[in-house]
XYZ file of C-alpha atoms in Angstrom:
546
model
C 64.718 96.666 68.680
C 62.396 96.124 71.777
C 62.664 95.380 75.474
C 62.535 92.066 76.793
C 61.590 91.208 80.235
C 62.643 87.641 80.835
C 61.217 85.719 84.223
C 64.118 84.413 86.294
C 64.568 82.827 89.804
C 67.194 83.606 92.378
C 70.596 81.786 92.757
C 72.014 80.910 96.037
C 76.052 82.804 96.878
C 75.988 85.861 94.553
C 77.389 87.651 97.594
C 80.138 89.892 96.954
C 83.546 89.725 98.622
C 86.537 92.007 98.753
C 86.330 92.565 94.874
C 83.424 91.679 93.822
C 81.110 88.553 92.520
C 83.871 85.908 91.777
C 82.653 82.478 90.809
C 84.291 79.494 88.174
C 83.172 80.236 84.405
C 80.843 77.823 84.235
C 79.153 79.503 87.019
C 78.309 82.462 85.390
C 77.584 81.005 81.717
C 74.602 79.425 83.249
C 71.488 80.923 81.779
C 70.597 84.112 83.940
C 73.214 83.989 86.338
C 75.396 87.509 85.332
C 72.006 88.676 84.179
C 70.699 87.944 88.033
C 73.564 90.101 89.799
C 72.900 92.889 86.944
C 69.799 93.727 87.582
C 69.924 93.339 91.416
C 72.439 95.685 90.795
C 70.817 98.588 88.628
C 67.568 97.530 90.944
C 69.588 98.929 93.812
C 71.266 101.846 92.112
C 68.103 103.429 90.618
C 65.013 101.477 92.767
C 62.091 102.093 89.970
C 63.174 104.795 87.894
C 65.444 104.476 85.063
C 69.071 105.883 84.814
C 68.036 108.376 82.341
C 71.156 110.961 81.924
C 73.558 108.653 83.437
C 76.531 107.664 81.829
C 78.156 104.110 82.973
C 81.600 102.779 82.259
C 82.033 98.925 80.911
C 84.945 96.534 80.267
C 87.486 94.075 81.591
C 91.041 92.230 81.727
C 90.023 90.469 78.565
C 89.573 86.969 80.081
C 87.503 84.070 78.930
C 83.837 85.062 78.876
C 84.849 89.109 78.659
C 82.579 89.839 75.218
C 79.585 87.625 76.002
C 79.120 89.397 79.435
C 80.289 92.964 77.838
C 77.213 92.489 75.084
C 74.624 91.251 77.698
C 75.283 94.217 79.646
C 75.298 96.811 77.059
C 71.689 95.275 76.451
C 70.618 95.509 79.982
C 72.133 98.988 80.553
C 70.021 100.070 77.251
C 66.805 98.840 78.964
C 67.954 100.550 82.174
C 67.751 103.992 80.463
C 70.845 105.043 80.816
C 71.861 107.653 78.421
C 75.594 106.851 77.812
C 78.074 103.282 77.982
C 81.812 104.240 77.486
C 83.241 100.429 76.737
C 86.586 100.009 76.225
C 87.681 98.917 72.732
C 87.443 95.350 72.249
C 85.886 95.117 75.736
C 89.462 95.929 77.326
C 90.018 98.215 80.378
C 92.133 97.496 83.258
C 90.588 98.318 87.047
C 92.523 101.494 87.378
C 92.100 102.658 83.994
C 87.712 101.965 84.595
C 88.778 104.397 87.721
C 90.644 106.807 86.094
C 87.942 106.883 83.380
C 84.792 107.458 85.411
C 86.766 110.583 87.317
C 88.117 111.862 84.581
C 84.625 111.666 82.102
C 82.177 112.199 85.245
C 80.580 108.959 85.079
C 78.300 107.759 87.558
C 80.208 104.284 87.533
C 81.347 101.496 86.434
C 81.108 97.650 85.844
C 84.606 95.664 85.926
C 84.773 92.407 84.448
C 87.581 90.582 86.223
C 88.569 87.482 88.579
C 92.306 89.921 89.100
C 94.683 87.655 89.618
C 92.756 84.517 89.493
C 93.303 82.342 86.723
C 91.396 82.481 83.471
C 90.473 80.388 80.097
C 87.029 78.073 79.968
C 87.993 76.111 83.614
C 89.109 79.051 84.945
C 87.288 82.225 87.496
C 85.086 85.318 86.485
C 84.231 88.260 88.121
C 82.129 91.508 88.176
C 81.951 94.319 90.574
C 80.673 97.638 90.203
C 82.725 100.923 90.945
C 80.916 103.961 92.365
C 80.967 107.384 90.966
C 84.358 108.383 93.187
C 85.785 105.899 90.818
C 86.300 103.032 94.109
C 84.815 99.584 94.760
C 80.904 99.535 95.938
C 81.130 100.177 100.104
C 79.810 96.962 102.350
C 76.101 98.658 102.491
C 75.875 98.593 98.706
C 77.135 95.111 97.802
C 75.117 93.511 101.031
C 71.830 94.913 99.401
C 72.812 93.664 96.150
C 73.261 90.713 97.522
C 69.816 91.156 99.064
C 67.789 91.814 96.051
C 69.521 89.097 94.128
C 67.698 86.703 96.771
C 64.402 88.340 95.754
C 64.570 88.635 92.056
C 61.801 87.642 89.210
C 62.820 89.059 86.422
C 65.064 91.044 84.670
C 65.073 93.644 81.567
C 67.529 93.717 78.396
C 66.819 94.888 74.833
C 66.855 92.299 72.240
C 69.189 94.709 69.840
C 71.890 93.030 67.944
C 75.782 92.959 69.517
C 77.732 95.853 69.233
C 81.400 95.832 66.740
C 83.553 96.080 69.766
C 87.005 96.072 68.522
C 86.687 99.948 66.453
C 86.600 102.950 68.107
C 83.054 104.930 67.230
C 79.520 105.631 68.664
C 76.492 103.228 68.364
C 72.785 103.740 69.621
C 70.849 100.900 71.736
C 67.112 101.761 72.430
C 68.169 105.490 72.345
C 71.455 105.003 74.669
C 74.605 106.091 73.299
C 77.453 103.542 73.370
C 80.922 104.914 72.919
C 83.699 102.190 72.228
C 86.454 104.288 73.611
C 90.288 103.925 73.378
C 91.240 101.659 76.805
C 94.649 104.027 77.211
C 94.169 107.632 76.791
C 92.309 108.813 79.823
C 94.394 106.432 81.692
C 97.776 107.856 80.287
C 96.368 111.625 80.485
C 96.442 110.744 84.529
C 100.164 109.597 84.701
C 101.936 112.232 82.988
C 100.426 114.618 85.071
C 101.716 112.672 88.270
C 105.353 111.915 86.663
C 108.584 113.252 85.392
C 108.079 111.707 82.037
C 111.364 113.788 80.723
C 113.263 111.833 83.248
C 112.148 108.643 82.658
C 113.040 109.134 79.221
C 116.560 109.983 79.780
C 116.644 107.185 82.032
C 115.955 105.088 78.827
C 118.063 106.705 76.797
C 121.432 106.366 79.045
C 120.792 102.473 78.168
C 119.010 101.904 81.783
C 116.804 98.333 81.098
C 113.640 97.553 82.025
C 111.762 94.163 82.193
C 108.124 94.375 82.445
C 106.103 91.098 82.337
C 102.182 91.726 81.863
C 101.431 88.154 82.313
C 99.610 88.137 78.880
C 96.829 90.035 80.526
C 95.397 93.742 80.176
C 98.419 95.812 81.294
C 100.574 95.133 78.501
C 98.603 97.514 76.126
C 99.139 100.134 79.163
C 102.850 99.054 79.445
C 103.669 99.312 75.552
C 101.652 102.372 74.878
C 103.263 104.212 77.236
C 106.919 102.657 78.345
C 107.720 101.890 75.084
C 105.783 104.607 73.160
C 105.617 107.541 75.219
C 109.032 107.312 77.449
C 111.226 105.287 75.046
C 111.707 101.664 76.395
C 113.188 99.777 73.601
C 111.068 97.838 71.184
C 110.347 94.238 73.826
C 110.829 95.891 77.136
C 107.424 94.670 77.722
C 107.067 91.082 77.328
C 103.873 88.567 77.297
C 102.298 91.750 76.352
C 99.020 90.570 74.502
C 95.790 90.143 76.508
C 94.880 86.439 76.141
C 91.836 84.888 77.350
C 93.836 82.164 79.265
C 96.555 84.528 80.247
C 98.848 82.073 77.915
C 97.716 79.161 80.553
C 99.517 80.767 83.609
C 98.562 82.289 86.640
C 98.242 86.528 86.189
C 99.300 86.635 89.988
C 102.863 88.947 89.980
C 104.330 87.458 93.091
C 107.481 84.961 93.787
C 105.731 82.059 93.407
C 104.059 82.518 89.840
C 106.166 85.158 88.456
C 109.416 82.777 88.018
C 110.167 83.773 84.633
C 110.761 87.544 85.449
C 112.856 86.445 88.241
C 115.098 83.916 86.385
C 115.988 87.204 84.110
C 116.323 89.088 87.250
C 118.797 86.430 88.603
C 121.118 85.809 85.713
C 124.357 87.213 84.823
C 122.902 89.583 82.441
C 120.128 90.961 84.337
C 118.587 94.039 83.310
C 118.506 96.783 85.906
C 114.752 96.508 86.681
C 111.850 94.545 86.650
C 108.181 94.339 86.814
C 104.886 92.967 86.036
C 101.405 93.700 86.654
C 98.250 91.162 87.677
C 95.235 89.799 85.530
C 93.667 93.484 85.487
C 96.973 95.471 86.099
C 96.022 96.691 89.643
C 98.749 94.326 91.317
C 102.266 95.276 90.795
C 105.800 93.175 91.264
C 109.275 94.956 91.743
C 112.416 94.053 91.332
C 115.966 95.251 91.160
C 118.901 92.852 89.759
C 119.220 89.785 91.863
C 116.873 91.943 94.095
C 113.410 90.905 95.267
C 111.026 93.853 96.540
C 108.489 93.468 99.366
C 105.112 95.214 98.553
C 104.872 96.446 102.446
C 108.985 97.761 101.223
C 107.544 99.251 97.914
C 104.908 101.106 99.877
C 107.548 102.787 102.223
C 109.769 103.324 99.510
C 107.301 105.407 97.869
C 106.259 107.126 100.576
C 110.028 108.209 102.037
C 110.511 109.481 98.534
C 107.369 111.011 97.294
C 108.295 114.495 97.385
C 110.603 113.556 94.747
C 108.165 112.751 92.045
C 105.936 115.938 90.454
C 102.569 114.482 91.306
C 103.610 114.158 95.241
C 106.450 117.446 95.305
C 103.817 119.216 97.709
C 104.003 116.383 100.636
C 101.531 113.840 101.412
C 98.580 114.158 103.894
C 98.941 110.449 105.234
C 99.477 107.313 104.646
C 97.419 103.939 104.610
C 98.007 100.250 104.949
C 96.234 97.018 104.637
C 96.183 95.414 109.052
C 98.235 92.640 107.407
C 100.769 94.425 105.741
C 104.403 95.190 107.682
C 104.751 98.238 109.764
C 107.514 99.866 107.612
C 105.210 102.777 106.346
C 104.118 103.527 109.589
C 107.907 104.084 110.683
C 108.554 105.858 107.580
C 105.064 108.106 108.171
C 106.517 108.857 111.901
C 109.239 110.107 110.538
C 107.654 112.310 108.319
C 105.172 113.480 110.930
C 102.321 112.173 108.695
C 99.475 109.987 109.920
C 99.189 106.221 108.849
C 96.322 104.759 109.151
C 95.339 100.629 109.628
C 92.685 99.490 107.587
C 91.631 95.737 106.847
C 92.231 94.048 104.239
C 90.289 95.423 100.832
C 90.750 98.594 98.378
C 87.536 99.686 99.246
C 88.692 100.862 102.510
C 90.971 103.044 101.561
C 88.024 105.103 99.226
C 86.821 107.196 102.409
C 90.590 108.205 103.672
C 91.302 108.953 99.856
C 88.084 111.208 99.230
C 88.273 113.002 102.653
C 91.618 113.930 101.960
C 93.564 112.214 105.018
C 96.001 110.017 102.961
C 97.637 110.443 99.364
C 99.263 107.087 99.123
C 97.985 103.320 100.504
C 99.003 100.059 99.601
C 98.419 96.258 100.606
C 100.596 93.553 101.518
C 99.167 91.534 98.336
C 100.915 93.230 95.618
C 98.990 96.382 95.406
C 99.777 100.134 96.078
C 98.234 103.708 95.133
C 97.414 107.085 95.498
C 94.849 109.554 95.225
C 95.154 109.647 91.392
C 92.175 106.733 91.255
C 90.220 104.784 93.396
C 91.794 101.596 92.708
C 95.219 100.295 93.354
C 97.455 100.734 90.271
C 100.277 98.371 88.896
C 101.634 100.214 86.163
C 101.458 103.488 88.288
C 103.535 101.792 91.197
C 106.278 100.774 88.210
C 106.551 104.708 86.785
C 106.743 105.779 90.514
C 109.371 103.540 91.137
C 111.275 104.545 87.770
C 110.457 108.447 88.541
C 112.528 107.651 91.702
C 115.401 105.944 89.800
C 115.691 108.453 87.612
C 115.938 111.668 89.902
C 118.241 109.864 92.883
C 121.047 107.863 90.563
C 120.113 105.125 93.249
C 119.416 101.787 92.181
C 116.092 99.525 93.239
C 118.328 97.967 95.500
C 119.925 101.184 97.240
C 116.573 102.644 97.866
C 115.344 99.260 99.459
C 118.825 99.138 101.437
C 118.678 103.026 102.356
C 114.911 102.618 103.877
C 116.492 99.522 106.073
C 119.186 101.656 106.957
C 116.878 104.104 108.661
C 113.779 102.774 109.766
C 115.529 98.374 110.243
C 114.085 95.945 108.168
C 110.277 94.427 108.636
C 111.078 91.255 107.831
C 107.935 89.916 106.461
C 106.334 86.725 104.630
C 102.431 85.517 103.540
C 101.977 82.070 104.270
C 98.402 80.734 101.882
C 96.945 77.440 102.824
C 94.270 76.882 99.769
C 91.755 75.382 98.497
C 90.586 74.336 102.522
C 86.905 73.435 102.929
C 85.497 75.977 104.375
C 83.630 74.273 106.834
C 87.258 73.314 108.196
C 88.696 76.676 107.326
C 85.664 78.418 109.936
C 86.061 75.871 112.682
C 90.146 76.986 112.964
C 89.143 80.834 112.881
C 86.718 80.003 115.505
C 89.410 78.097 117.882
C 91.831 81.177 117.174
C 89.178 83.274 118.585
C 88.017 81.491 121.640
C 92.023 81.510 122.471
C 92.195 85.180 122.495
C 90.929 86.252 126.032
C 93.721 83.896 127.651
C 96.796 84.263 124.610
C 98.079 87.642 126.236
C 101.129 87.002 128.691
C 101.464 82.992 127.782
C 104.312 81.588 125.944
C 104.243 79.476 122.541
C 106.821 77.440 121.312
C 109.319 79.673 123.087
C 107.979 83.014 122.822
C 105.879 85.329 124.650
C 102.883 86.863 123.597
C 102.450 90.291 124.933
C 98.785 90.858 123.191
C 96.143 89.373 120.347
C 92.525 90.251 119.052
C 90.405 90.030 116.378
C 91.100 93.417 114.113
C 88.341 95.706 114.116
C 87.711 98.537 112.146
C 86.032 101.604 112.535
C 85.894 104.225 109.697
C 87.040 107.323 111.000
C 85.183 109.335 107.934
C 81.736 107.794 108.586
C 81.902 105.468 111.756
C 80.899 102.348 110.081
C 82.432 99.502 112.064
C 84.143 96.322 110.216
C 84.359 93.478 112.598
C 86.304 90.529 112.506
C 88.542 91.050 109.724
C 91.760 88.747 111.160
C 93.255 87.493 114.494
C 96.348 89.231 115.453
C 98.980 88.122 117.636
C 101.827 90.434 118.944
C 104.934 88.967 120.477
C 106.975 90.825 123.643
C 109.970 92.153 121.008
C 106.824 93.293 118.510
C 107.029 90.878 116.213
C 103.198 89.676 114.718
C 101.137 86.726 113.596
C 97.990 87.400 111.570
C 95.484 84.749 110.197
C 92.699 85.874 107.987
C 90.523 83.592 105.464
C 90.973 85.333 102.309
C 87.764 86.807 100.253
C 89.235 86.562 96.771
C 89.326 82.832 95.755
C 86.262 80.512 94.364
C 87.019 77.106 95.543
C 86.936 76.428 99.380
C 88.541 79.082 101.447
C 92.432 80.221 101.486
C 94.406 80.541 105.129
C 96.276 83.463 105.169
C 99.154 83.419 107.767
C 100.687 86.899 107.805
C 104.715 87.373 109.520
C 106.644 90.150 110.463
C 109.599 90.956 112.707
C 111.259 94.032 113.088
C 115.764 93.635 112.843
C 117.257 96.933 113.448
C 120.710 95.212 113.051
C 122.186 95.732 109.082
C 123.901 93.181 109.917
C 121.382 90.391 109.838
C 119.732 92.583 107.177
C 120.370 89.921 104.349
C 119.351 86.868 106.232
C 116.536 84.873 104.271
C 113.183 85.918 105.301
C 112.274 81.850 105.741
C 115.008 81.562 107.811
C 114.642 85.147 110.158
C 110.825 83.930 110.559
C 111.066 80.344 111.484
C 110.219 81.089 114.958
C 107.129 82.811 113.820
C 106.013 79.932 111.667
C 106.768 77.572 114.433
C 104.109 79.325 116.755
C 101.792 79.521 114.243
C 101.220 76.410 113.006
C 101.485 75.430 116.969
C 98.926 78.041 118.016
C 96.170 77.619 115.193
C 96.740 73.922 114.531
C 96.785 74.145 111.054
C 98.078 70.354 110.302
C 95.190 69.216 112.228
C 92.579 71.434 111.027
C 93.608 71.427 107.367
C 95.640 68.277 106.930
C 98.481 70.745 105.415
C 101.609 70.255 107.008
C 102.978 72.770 104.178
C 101.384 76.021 102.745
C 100.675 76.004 99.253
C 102.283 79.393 98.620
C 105.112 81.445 99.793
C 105.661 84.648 99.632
């Protein structure tokens, strides 16, 4: 075994976003590319020395191109120095099981292999980002210099050392490194049954209570089975779709309404079980349901936070509360009522790192599926299914009664996502850029019947560190406090996605149950008015709904 140092030029866009380096497959199986971002990345992480000592945590949601880019890296991380790679076995670990293992061993951080909920398979997306030693995505300062040095590079270093067996659990030795292929569950698991009433979940099971969980064939289902099934009794199938595939089966690993159709059909029918759930591409994302009962994430997060002192790993209170700028209001009632802060962040996990380490919140969570706590520095899909079980369990209240109960007290945020994708982005910047060079005159005029009392363009500053996060979505806020948000979305790799973002507050139960579509139409109406997004996009409908 030797070192190599291979010569290499830069390529144009490795910029991260939200979550990372995201780019089509065939991207990143040209020659150099993943080895590129690498080694801008340990460049910026150690400068000249070598990571001697350090230990780093590797793997991903098992999707197409997983082991090749596992194997280069073990290589490059060899010729780093570093002293110690934990890799998951068989290159599997979810995003909040890569957090919950740097924490828990003391790692210095992590590499995630993952595209989330993107789709997968040869045609499909890849990803990489790197987690810091807090367990949390890379801050703005450290993927922007990444970025940087990727413009600059020459070369990069890997040793030319044979691949390593992935798939059994044991300890290999690259160029004096120590590589540890570790079991993808157990630190992972160790973290939840401290936070939950595993007892009670179990005698949940055992009263004949049923469960639906659909992992999407993607990396929660190992999570799901190992510890629904195994560890708190779920009958043998609770978990369904439950082996990672590098395609995800040919479907989209995105738990929402509009891809998640066969959990909700058994949701729907006659013989619904009393729950359900899935989890994304790399498990962060989490879907609930009750029967014939469809949970809103910005719900979910409220849910959780009216009832946390219910659930062991919360019993003591919680300092605060966080949410995504796009996501409803309904945990910032819910926090007033408590006489807890919440605190509006934009859009992005990341953001919610410096709240979480400084100790002002204990639970966050985005309008896009995700939610967590203080546990990791991730968001956590299988975590936000045992919370939600925990809570089952100890009140005797359905999913539905604890949705109903929170609208009872606080109304009902009445909320919907409206994505326009696969835009060019050319035309996707030139309708931001109208939007904005509306906003000094929108406050006090009237669109398509409705009075705006205030917009802007969401700014952000950290109150931990003062960093300031500018333009991170328009918002427009009606008279009666209803809101309009447009954002271009981060996450995709073809073109640029239109997020349109609705909410409007009923406080009457009895328009509680009127379709969201239909409670909203108003909303959409300006919207489309106000940004012209027929003319700019030549959409007169948005791809997705939810």
């Amino acid at each position: 075994m030797s070192i190599q140092t291979v010569a290499t030029t830069p390529f144009a866009g490795q910029l991260p976003g939200t979550s990372g380096l995201r780019k089509k497959v065939t991207v990143f199986q040209q020659p150099h590319y993943l080895e590129n971002f690498v080694q801008a990345l340990f460049d910026v992480l150690h400068g000249d020395a070598p990571a001697a000592g350090q230990t780093l945590v590797l793997g991903g949601d098992g999707r197409f191109h997983n082991r090749t880019a596992v194997q280069a890296i073990l290589k490059m991380a060899a010729a780093r120095g570093y002293g110690k790679v934990l890799v998951g076995q068989g290159g599997i670990l979810s995003t909040p099981a890569t957090s919950a293992v740097i924490r828990r061993r003391g790692a210095s951080g992590g590499i995630i292999l993952s595209a989330s909920h993107n789709p997968g398979g040869p045609d499909g997306d890849f990803g990489i980002k790197y987690n810091a030693t807090n367990g949390g995505p890379a801050p703005e300062k450290l993927t922007q210099a990444i970025y940087e040095r990727t413009q600059t590079l020459g070369q990069y270093r890997l040793s030319d050392a044979p691949d390593i067996p992935l798939d059994t659990l044991g300890t290999h030795v690259m160029e004096g490194m120590a590589i540890e292929v570790i079991d993808p569950v157990a630190d992972y698991a160790a973290v939840q049954r401290e936070l939950f009433d595993f007892d009670a979940i179990r005698r949940l099971f055992a009263s004949g209570f049923r469960l639906r969980y659909d992992a999407m064939w993607a990396v929660g289902g190992p999570y799901a089975k190992a510890i629904i099934e195994g560890e708190l009794g779920a009958p043998a199938g609770t978990v369904v779709h439950a082996e990672p595939k590098e395609d995800f089966g040919g479907l989209h690993p995105d738990p929402n309404p509009a891809y998640a159709d066969d959990l909700i059909a058994h949701l729907m029918a006659p013989d619904a079980p009393d729950m359900g759930a899935a989890s994304d591409g790399d498990a962060d994302r989490n879907m609930i349901l009750g029967r014939s009962f469809i949970v809103s994430p910005s719900d979910s997060l409220a849910v959780l936070t009216a009832h946390a002192t219910k659930v062991p790993g919360y019993a003591s209170g919680l300092a605060g509360v966080a949410r995504s700028m796009p996501t409803s209001t309904a945990a910032d009632r819910v926090a007033k009522a408590l006489g807890i802060a919440c605190y509006e962040t934009p859009t992005g996990w990341k953001f919610f790192g410096n709240l979480l380490d400084a100790g002002k919140i204990t639970l966050c969570g985005e309008e896009s599926y995700g939610t967590g706590s203080n546990h990791v520095r991730e968001k956590d899909g299988l975590w936000a299914v045992l919370f939600w079980l925990n809570l089952v369990a100890v009140t005797g209240q359905s999913v539905e009664q604890l949705v109903r109960g929170l609208w009872a007290e606080h109304g009902r945020c009445v909320y919907s996502r409206h994505d326009y994708d696969g835009i060019p982005t050319e035309k996707a910047n030139a309708l931001m850029a109208e939007l904005r060079a509306q906003l000094p005159s929108l406050g006090g005029s009237t669109v398509e019947g409705q009075q705006i009392a205030w917009a802007d363009d969401f700014a952000y500053t950290d109150p931990v560190d003062g960093s300031v996060s500018q333009k991170q979505g328009v918002r427009v806020v009606l008279e009666d406090s209803s809101r309009v948000v447009f954002r271009l979305s981060g996450t995709g790799t073809e073109g640029a996605t239109l997020r349109v973002y609705l909410e409007r507050h009923e406080p009457d139960a009895s328009q509680h149950d009127v379709p969201a579509q239909d409670a909203l139409a108003p909303l959409v109406a300006l919207a489309r008015t106000l940004a012209r997004i027929e003319h700019h996009t030549g959409m007169a409908q948005p791809t997705v709904m939810t």
